[in-house]
């Protein structure tokens, strides 16, 4: 393997990032320059163009624009407030109840919208003023919101799993969706445990006990929104439709919900929602296509084999190797957003995991969980920036309150990594995986 290739590939990539070049173009240009080391310019252009086009030629990728559109419709459709009210019913009597409501609302809204950033903005924007009014520390409230908004990336439907399925060579999306439930719940419950301990120490208030009538009304109001998850996952498990077909059904469901039931969206708003979805989809798919070119460049240079040999030279013990992979990904997550990190490092680490006898579904959940932590960390964590913005608190003020939540997330990651059944139990039960 030629070290010159590695230096050009990653060196130019990080230089372009440092210069502020968009990450999709940074990936594509660094891949082109790497391919040009072994091929003439015209051939290199042809190769990377072909790889980008073929990388997007996948039926599974159709799910991404549909789920993005469904999420944007629900973001505008008054879903967040209804789920927050339902979360108050579920967690309103726990110590520091508003923090638990924040976590529960993020788990539900994040899974429906499929976006950690949208969840942080919608739920945090509603909860932050309420928590401040009840005497909660603003930095603590922001920390709860920041660390809980990624739970929806594990609880399906999740675009992250669709991207992983493509880059991993066709891992079952249905199995990935089911596998995300227990880790997502573990993440949320772990954060609630930390919130409860802090609430007891600081004496944060407990909300008033809701009346049976209020419980019934708030539950009924939220059920149509939660029904989306039941329809999608139930249909996939029952073999009624594929995950890609489920994404189109999700759009129809959310349109009916927002127009006919909640009546929060008008026809005049629909073009703007569609345009926003098109822009988001374009960004994601350009990133996927560019990353396919980089994956080919890395494979052509033998980089996955080099990394595998290097890790195996340290130890052939699966526990140690997985620990090293997790440490590398945690560092990567500090500097890189989730989707590009997933696209770039899955081709490097998945072959190693398979050699260790690890199931690709289990590895996908572990990697997603790991990178969920990354979007909560400085300096480039998208959830961190949005969470601080909606809470109107500076990033340096929220770092210390984040530390106990980081600790429980790392412990939960270890559980997901070293206990495969945490991820594989539901796919085995419902799909015979």
Short mmCIF file of C-alpha atoms in Angstrom, two decimals:
data_model
loop_
_atom_site.label_atom_id
_atom_site.label_comp_id
_atom_site.label_asym_id
_atom_site.label_seq_id
_atom_site.Cartn_x
_atom_site.Cartn_y
_atom_site.Cartn_z
CA UNK A 1 0.00 0.00 0.00
CA UNK A 2 1.23 3.46 -0.94
CA UNK A 3 1.40 5.93 1.96
CA UNK A 4 1.34 8.74 -0.59
CA UNK A 5 -2.23 7.79 -1.43
CA UNK A 6 -3.33 8.02 2.23
CA UNK A 7 -1.61 11.37 2.69
CA UNK A 8 -3.25 12.81 -0.42
CA UNK A 9 -6.71 11.41 0.39
CA UNK A 10 -7.02 12.44 4.02
CA UNK A 11 -4.56 15.34 3.91
CA UNK A 12 -6.42 17.18 1.15
CA UNK A 13 -9.78 16.26 2.72
CA UNK A 14 -8.94 17.93 6.04
CA UNK A 15 -7.25 20.89 4.33
CA UNK A 16 -10.42 21.55 2.32
CA UNK A 17 -12.53 21.21 5.46
CA UNK A 18 -10.25 23.67 7.24
CA UNK A 19 -10.68 26.13 4.38
CA UNK A 20 -14.46 25.96 4.78
CA UNK A 21 -15.19 23.95 1.63
CA UNK A 22 -18.54 22.09 2.00
CA UNK A 23 -17.94 18.53 3.14
CA UNK A 24 -19.49 16.93 0.04
CA UNK A 25 -17.08 18.81 -2.24
CA UNK A 26 -14.17 18.15 0.13
CA UNK A 27 -14.83 14.42 -0.13
CA UNK A 28 -15.28 14.46 -3.93
CA UNK A 29 -12.20 16.60 -4.68
CA UNK A 30 -9.88 14.68 -2.33
CA UNK A 31 -11.11 11.41 -3.87
CA UNK A 32 -10.48 12.73 -7.39
CA UNK A 33 -6.95 13.85 -6.51
CA UNK A 34 -6.26 10.42 -5.00
CA UNK A 35 -7.51 8.56 -8.06
CA UNK A 36 -5.36 10.82 -10.26
CA UNK A 37 -2.25 9.33 -8.62
CA UNK A 38 -2.90 6.09 -10.50
CA UNK A 39 -5.03 7.18 -13.47
CA UNK A 40 -4.91 10.03 -16.03
CA UNK A 41 -7.14 13.03 -15.34
CA UNK A 42 -9.86 12.13 -17.85
CA UNK A 43 -10.02 8.52 -16.60
CA UNK A 44 -10.10 9.69 -12.97
CA UNK A 45 -13.00 12.05 -13.73
CA UNK A 46 -14.85 9.20 -15.46
CA UNK A 47 -14.27 6.81 -12.54
CA UNK A 48 -15.43 9.15 -9.79
CA UNK A 49 -18.45 10.27 -11.84
CA UNK A 50 -19.40 6.66 -12.44
CA UNK A 51 -19.00 5.76 -8.76
CA UNK A 52 -21.08 8.75 -7.64
CA UNK A 53 -23.86 7.90 -10.11
CA UNK A 54 -23.87 4.17 -9.33
CA UNK A 55 -23.84 4.93 -5.60
CA UNK A 56 -27.13 6.78 -5.96
CA UNK A 57 -28.68 4.10 -8.17
CA UNK A 58 -30.42 2.33 -5.30
CA UNK A 59 -34.11 1.72 -4.67
CA UNK A 60 -33.50 1.91 -0.91
CA UNK A 61 -32.37 5.54 -1.21
CA UNK A 62 -35.89 6.52 -2.31
CA UNK A 63 -36.86 6.22 1.35
CA UNK A 64 -34.70 9.20 2.31
CA UNK A 65 -36.61 11.98 0.46
CA UNK A 66 -39.95 10.52 1.54
CA UNK A 67 -38.99 10.28 5.22
CA UNK A 68 -37.50 13.79 5.08
CA UNK A 69 -40.74 15.13 3.59
CA UNK A 70 -42.84 13.28 6.19
CA UNK A 71 -40.66 14.69 8.97
CA UNK A 72 -40.94 18.25 7.65
CA UNK A 73 -44.72 17.96 7.37
CA UNK A 74 -44.92 16.80 10.96
CA UNK A 75 -42.49 19.49 12.12
CA UNK A 76 -44.94 22.09 10.82
CA UNK A 77 -48.03 20.23 11.95
CA UNK A 78 -48.12 20.92 15.69
CA UNK A 79 -46.81 17.47 16.56
CA UNK A 80 -44.15 18.62 19.04
CA UNK A 81 -46.59 20.32 21.42
CA UNK A 82 -48.93 17.33 21.48
CA UNK A 83 -46.07 14.94 22.20
CA UNK A 84 -44.75 17.23 24.94
CA UNK A 85 -48.20 17.22 26.56
CA UNK A 86 -48.28 13.43 26.33
CA UNK A 87 -44.76 13.25 27.80
CA UNK A 88 -45.99 15.32 30.76
CA UNK A 89 -48.53 12.57 31.41
CA UNK A 90 -45.80 9.91 31.33
CA UNK A 91 -43.06 11.69 33.29
CA UNK A 92 -44.82 14.45 35.15
CA UNK A 93 -44.55 12.88 38.61
CA UNK A 94 -40.82 12.08 38.52
CA UNK A 95 -38.21 14.24 40.35
CA UNK A 96 -37.36 17.20 38.14
CA UNK A 97 -40.31 16.25 35.98
CA UNK A 98 -39.77 18.80 33.19
CA UNK A 99 -36.35 17.31 32.42
CA UNK A 100 -37.95 13.87 32.04
CA UNK A 101 -40.65 15.38 29.86
CA UNK A 102 -37.89 16.84 27.67
CA UNK A 103 -36.23 13.44 27.26
CA UNK A 104 -39.48 11.57 26.57
CA UNK A 105 -40.67 14.20 24.10
CA UNK A 106 -37.35 14.03 22.23
CA UNK A 107 -37.56 10.24 22.07
CA UNK A 108 -41.03 10.41 20.51
CA UNK A 109 -40.65 13.47 18.32
CA UNK A 110 -37.15 12.53 17.16
CA UNK A 111 -38.30 9.09 16.06
CA UNK A 112 -41.23 10.57 14.14
CA UNK A 113 -39.32 13.44 12.52
CA UNK A 114 -36.11 11.44 12.00
CA UNK A 115 -33.98 14.47 12.84
CA UNK A 116 -32.05 15.18 16.02
CA UNK A 117 -31.65 18.85 15.09
CA UNK A 118 -35.38 19.30 14.41
CA UNK A 119 -36.16 17.59 17.70
CA UNK A 120 -33.70 19.77 19.64
CA UNK A 121 -35.23 22.90 18.13
CA UNK A 122 -38.91 21.94 18.43
CA UNK A 123 -38.85 20.31 21.88
CA UNK A 124 -36.12 22.52 23.34
CA UNK A 125 -37.81 25.67 22.09
CA UNK A 126 -40.96 24.72 23.96
CA UNK A 127 -39.40 23.23 27.09
CA UNK A 128 -36.63 25.76 27.82
CA UNK A 129 -38.95 28.65 28.83
CA UNK A 130 -41.05 26.27 30.96
CA UNK A 131 -37.99 24.93 32.77
CA UNK A 132 -36.57 28.41 33.31
CA UNK A 133 -39.90 29.51 34.80
CA UNK A 134 -39.79 26.56 37.24
CA UNK A 135 -36.30 27.52 38.41
CA UNK A 136 -34.22 25.03 36.41
CA UNK A 137 -30.66 26.03 35.59
CA UNK A 138 -30.57 27.06 31.90
CA UNK A 139 -27.33 25.20 31.18
CA UNK A 140 -28.70 22.02 32.78
CA UNK A 141 -31.92 22.25 30.75
CA UNK A 142 -29.89 22.72 27.58
CA UNK A 143 -27.71 19.70 28.46
CA UNK A 144 -30.78 17.49 28.89
CA UNK A 145 -32.20 18.61 25.55
CA UNK A 146 -28.88 18.29 23.67
CA UNK A 147 -28.12 14.74 24.84
CA UNK A 148 -31.66 13.41 24.45
CA UNK A 149 -32.46 14.71 20.94
CA UNK A 150 -30.31 12.02 19.19
CA UNK A 151 -32.44 9.20 20.68
CA UNK A 152 -34.75 9.57 17.68
CA UNK A 153 -31.90 8.55 15.36
CA UNK A 154 -31.95 5.11 16.99
CA UNK A 155 -35.72 4.75 17.37
CA UNK A 156 -37.08 4.22 13.83
CA UNK A 157 -37.85 5.33 11.22
CA UNK A 158 -34.30 6.59 10.81
CA UNK A 159 -32.58 7.86 7.66
CA UNK A 160 -29.25 7.00 9.29
CA UNK A 161 -30.07 3.28 9.10
CA UNK A 162 -31.03 3.61 5.43
CA UNK A 163 -27.65 5.18 4.64
CA UNK A 164 -25.85 2.48 6.66
CA UNK A 165 -27.79 -0.24 4.84
CA UNK A 166 -26.60 1.12 1.49
CA UNK A 167 -22.95 1.59 2.45
CA UNK A 168 -22.74 -1.78 4.24
CA UNK A 169 -23.80 -3.73 1.17
CA UNK A 170 -27.52 -4.20 1.75
CA UNK A 171 -28.01 -4.89 5.45
CA UNK A 172 -31.74 -5.38 6.12
CA UNK A 173 -33.39 -2.01 6.82
CA UNK A 174 -36.26 -3.73 8.62
CA UNK A 175 -33.81 -5.50 10.92
CA UNK A 176 -31.96 -2.25 11.58
CA UNK A 177 -35.22 -0.46 12.39
CA UNK A 178 -36.21 -3.11 14.92
CA UNK A 179 -32.68 -3.32 16.34
CA UNK A 180 -32.70 0.40 17.19
CA UNK A 181 -35.59 0.27 19.67
CA UNK A 182 -33.90 -1.20 22.75
CA UNK A 183 -30.65 0.83 22.40
CA UNK A 184 -32.74 3.98 21.88
CA UNK A 185 -34.77 3.24 25.01
CA UNK A 186 -31.58 2.50 26.96
CA UNK A 187 -30.15 5.85 25.86
CA UNK A 188 -33.28 7.71 26.94
CA UNK A 189 -33.72 5.89 30.25
CA UNK A 190 -30.04 6.38 31.11
CA UNK A 191 -30.38 10.11 30.58
CA UNK A 192 -33.54 10.16 32.71
CA UNK A 193 -31.67 8.39 35.52
CA UNK A 194 -28.97 11.09 35.52
CA UNK A 195 -31.65 13.80 35.35
CA UNK A 196 -33.45 12.27 38.36
CA UNK A 197 -30.27 12.17 40.46
CA UNK A 198 -29.42 15.79 39.66
CA UNK A 199 -33.04 16.86 40.26
CA UNK A 200 -33.04 15.31 43.74
CA UNK A 201 -29.78 17.02 44.66
CA UNK A 202 -30.98 20.42 43.45
CA UNK A 203 -34.56 20.08 44.64
CA UNK A 204 -36.21 20.67 41.29
CA UNK A 205 -40.03 20.60 41.51
CA UNK A 206 -42.42 17.79 40.61
CA UNK A 207 -45.34 18.69 38.39
CA UNK A 208 -48.89 18.59 39.70
CA UNK A 209 -50.65 15.27 39.34
CA UNK A 210 -52.78 15.28 36.17
CA UNK A 211 -56.46 14.46 36.43
CA UNK A 212 -57.76 11.27 34.78
CA UNK A 213 -59.60 13.43 32.25
CA UNK A 214 -56.39 15.29 31.35
CA UNK A 215 -54.50 12.01 30.98
CA UNK A 216 -57.17 10.69 28.62
CA UNK A 217 -57.36 13.86 26.52
CA UNK A 218 -53.57 14.27 26.13
CA UNK A 219 -53.16 10.60 25.27
CA UNK A 220 -55.90 10.65 22.65
CA UNK A 221 -54.46 13.85 21.17
CA UNK A 222 -51.01 12.26 20.77
CA UNK A 223 -52.11 8.83 19.53
CA UNK A 224 -52.49 9.80 15.84
CA UNK A 225 -48.88 11.04 15.80
CA UNK A 226 -47.56 7.92 17.53
CA UNK A 227 -49.63 5.85 15.12
CA UNK A 228 -47.14 6.63 12.38
CA UNK A 229 -44.53 4.44 14.09
CA UNK A 230 -47.06 1.63 14.52
CA UNK A 231 -48.10 1.79 10.86
CA UNK A 232 -44.55 1.85 9.51
CA UNK A 233 -42.97 -0.78 11.76
CA UNK A 234 -46.10 -2.95 11.81
CA UNK A 235 -46.25 -2.93 8.03
CA UNK A 236 -42.58 -3.84 7.67
CA UNK A 237 -42.75 -6.64 10.26
CA UNK A 238 -45.98 -7.97 8.77
CA UNK A 239 -44.45 -8.05 5.30
CA UNK A 240 -47.13 -5.70 3.96
CA UNK A 241 -44.59 -3.29 2.49
CA UNK A 242 -40.85 -2.66 2.37
CA UNK A 243 -39.05 0.10 4.24
CA UNK A 244 -38.91 2.15 1.03
CA UNK A 245 -42.64 1.75 0.43
CA UNK A 246 -43.20 2.59 4.11
CA UNK A 247 -41.57 5.99 3.56
CA UNK A 248 -44.16 6.88 0.90
CA UNK A 249 -46.96 5.69 3.19
CA UNK A 250 -45.49 7.90 5.92
CA UNK A 251 -45.90 10.95 3.66
CA UNK A 252 -49.56 10.10 2.95
CA UNK A 253 -50.19 9.47 6.67
CA UNK A 254 -48.62 12.75 7.77
CA UNK A 255 -50.52 14.70 5.10
CA UNK A 256 -53.82 13.27 6.30
CA UNK A 257 -52.84 13.88 9.92
CA UNK A 258 -51.75 17.49 9.41
CA UNK A 259 -54.53 18.54 7.02
CA UNK A 260 -57.56 16.55 8.17
CA UNK A 261 -57.02 15.75 11.86
CA UNK A 262 -54.81 18.44 13.43
CA UNK A 263 -55.48 21.05 10.71
CA UNK A 264 -52.19 22.82 11.46
CA UNK A 265 -51.01 23.07 7.82
CA UNK A 266 -52.68 24.83 4.88
CA UNK A 267 -52.19 24.21 1.17
CA UNK A 268 -50.28 27.50 0.94
CA UNK A 269 -47.58 26.12 3.26
CA UNK A 270 -47.09 22.89 1.31
CA UNK A 271 -44.81 24.27 -1.50
CA UNK A 272 -42.39 25.71 1.07
CA UNK A 273 -42.32 22.38 2.96
CA UNK A 274 -41.65 20.46 -0.26
CA UNK A 275 -38.89 22.90 -1.27
CA UNK A 276 -37.21 22.54 2.13
CA UNK A 277 -37.39 18.74 1.77
CA UNK A 278 -35.87 18.89 -1.72
CA UNK A 279 -32.94 21.01 -0.47
CA UNK A 280 -32.30 18.68 2.49
CA UNK A 281 -32.55 15.60 0.27
CA UNK A 282 -30.12 17.11 -2.25
CA UNK A 283 -27.55 17.74 0.47
CA UNK A 284 -27.83 14.20 1.83
CA UNK A 285 -27.72 12.47 -1.56
CA UNK A 286 -24.81 14.58 -2.83
CA UNK A 287 -22.96 13.53 0.31
CA UNK A 288 -23.84 9.87 -0.32
CA UNK A 289 -22.66 10.04 -3.92
CA UNK A 290 -19.39 11.77 -3.05
CA UNK A 291 -18.74 9.27 -0.28
CA UNK A 292 -19.14 6.40 -2.74
CA UNK A 293 -16.27 7.88 -4.71
CA UNK A 294 -14.15 8.10 -1.57
CA UNK A 295 -15.05 4.51 -0.62
CA UNK A 296 -13.75 3.30 -3.99
CA UNK A 297 -10.58 5.38 -3.62
CA UNK A 298 -9.96 3.91 -0.16
CA UNK A 299 -10.60 0.36 -1.35
CA UNK A 300 -8.33 0.87 -4.35
CA UNK A 301 -5.57 2.10 -2.04
CA UNK A 302 -6.03 -0.81 0.38
CA UNK A 303 -6.80 1.48 3.33
CA UNK A 304 -9.34 -0.87 4.98
CA UNK A 305 -6.75 -3.65 4.96
CA UNK A 306 -4.12 -1.36 6.43
CA UNK A 307 -6.42 -0.30 9.27
CA UNK A 308 -7.42 -3.92 9.89
CA UNK A 309 -3.79 -5.03 10.04
CA UNK A 310 -2.93 -2.15 12.37
CA UNK A 311 -5.76 -2.96 14.79
CA UNK A 312 -5.04 -6.69 14.71
CA UNK A 313 -1.38 -5.93 15.38
CA UNK A 314 -2.44 -4.28 18.64
CA UNK A 315 -4.65 -7.21 19.66
CA UNK A 316 -6.75 -9.97 18.17
CA UNK A 317 -9.07 -9.88 21.19
CA UNK A 318 -12.54 -8.74 19.98
CA UNK A 319 -13.10 -6.78 23.20
CA UNK A 320 -9.94 -4.73 22.67
CA UNK A 321 -10.52 -4.25 18.93
CA UNK A 322 -14.09 -3.04 19.44
CA UNK A 323 -12.88 -0.73 22.21
CA UNK A 324 -10.34 0.80 19.82
CA UNK A 325 -12.96 1.19 17.07
CA UNK A 326 -15.28 2.94 19.51
CA UNK A 327 -12.53 5.26 20.71
CA UNK A 328 -11.63 6.19 17.14
CA UNK A 329 -15.28 6.85 16.28
CA UNK A 330 -15.77 8.96 19.41
CA UNK A 331 -12.83 11.12 18.34
CA UNK A 332 -14.16 11.25 14.76
CA UNK A 333 -17.57 12.30 16.07
CA UNK A 334 -16.02 15.31 17.80
CA UNK A 335 -14.85 16.71 14.45
CA UNK A 336 -17.31 15.31 11.90
CA UNK A 337 -21.10 15.17 11.59
CA UNK A 338 -22.89 11.82 11.69
CA UNK A 339 -23.73 11.15 8.03
CA UNK A 340 -20.28 11.79 6.53
CA UNK A 341 -18.63 9.89 9.40
CA UNK A 342 -20.93 6.94 8.76
CA UNK A 343 -20.27 7.03 5.01
CA UNK A 344 -16.50 7.30 5.32
CA UNK A 345 -15.76 4.93 8.20
CA UNK A 346 -18.27 2.11 7.65
CA UNK A 347 -16.23 0.69 4.71
CA UNK A 348 -13.12 0.82 6.91
CA UNK A 349 -14.44 -0.73 10.12
CA UNK A 350 -17.25 -3.05 8.96
CA UNK A 351 -14.86 -5.63 7.38
CA UNK A 352 -12.94 -5.75 10.66
CA UNK A 353 -16.16 -6.28 12.62
CA UNK A 354 -17.24 -9.05 10.25
CA UNK A 355 -13.86 -10.76 10.66
CA UNK A 356 -14.49 -10.73 14.40
CA UNK A 357 -17.81 -12.50 13.84
CA UNK A 358 -19.92 -9.40 14.57
CA UNK A 359 -23.36 -9.18 12.97
CA UNK A 360 -23.64 -6.22 10.53
CA UNK A 361 -26.92 -5.13 12.18
CA UNK A 362 -25.26 -5.11 15.60
CA UNK A 363 -22.31 -3.14 14.21
CA UNK A 364 -24.63 -0.61 12.54
CA UNK A 365 -26.43 0.03 15.83
CA UNK A 366 -23.12 0.36 17.69
CA UNK A 367 -21.75 2.79 15.14
CA UNK A 368 -24.92 4.88 15.06
CA UNK A 369 -25.07 5.01 18.87
CA UNK A 370 -21.43 6.09 18.97
CA UNK A 371 -21.90 8.86 16.40
CA UNK A 372 -25.06 10.04 18.20
CA UNK A 373 -22.74 11.02 21.05
CA UNK A 374 -20.59 12.93 18.56
CA UNK A 375 -23.36 15.31 17.50
CA UNK A 376 -23.67 16.39 21.16
CA UNK A 377 -20.00 17.27 21.52
CA UNK A 378 -17.98 20.38 20.62
CA UNK A 379 -16.61 21.74 18.36
CA UNK A 380 -18.95 20.72 15.50
CA UNK A 381 -21.86 18.95 17.20
CA UNK A 382 -25.01 20.07 15.37
CA UNK A 383 -27.28 19.17 18.29
CA UNK A 384 -25.00 21.11 20.64
CA UNK A 385 -25.27 24.31 18.59
CA UNK A 386 -29.05 24.09 18.15
CA UNK A 387 -29.64 23.13 21.78
CA UNK A 388 -27.60 26.06 23.04
CA UNK A 389 -29.29 28.41 20.58
CA UNK A 390 -32.86 27.57 21.60
CA UNK A 391 -31.91 27.67 25.31
CA UNK A 392 -30.11 31.00 24.81
CA UNK A 393 -27.01 29.81 26.64
CA UNK A 394 -23.34 29.90 25.57
CA UNK A 395 -21.61 26.66 24.65
CA UNK A 396 -18.87 27.06 27.28
CA UNK A 397 -21.56 27.27 29.99
CA UNK A 398 -23.15 23.96 29.02
CA UNK A 399 -19.99 21.78 28.84
CA UNK A 400 -19.83 21.03 32.59
CA UNK A 401 -23.55 20.09 32.90
CA UNK A 402 -23.08 17.80 29.89
CA UNK A 403 -20.36 15.67 31.54
CA UNK A 404 -22.58 13.35 33.67
CA UNK A 405 -24.81 12.78 30.65
CA UNK A 406 -21.77 11.95 28.50
CA UNK A 407 -20.71 9.42 31.15
CA UNK A 408 -24.00 7.51 31.05
CA UNK A 409 -24.01 7.59 27.23
CA UNK A 410 -20.53 5.98 27.20
CA UNK A 411 -21.72 3.27 29.62
CA UNK A 412 -24.78 2.63 27.43
CA UNK A 413 -22.52 2.43 24.36
CA UNK A 414 -20.41 -0.22 26.11
CA UNK A 415 -23.58 -2.22 26.85
CA UNK A 416 -24.70 -2.02 23.22
CA UNK A 417 -21.21 -2.96 22.00
CA UNK A 418 -20.56 -5.98 24.18
CA UNK A 419 -24.08 -7.43 24.56
CA UNK A 420 -25.25 -8.26 21.02
CA UNK A 421 -28.76 -9.27 22.12
CA UNK A 422 -29.49 -5.67 23.08
CA UNK A 423 -29.57 -4.97 19.33
CA UNK A 424 -30.48 -8.36 17.88
CA UNK A 425 -33.30 -9.52 20.19
CA UNK A 426 -36.18 -7.79 18.38
CA UNK A 427 -35.02 -8.64 14.81
CA UNK A 428 -34.69 -12.28 15.89
CA UNK A 429 -38.12 -12.31 17.54
CA UNK A 430 -40.10 -10.59 14.79
CA UNK A 431 -38.15 -11.26 11.60
CA UNK A 432 -36.37 -14.51 12.46
CA UNK A 433 -33.16 -12.65 11.66
#
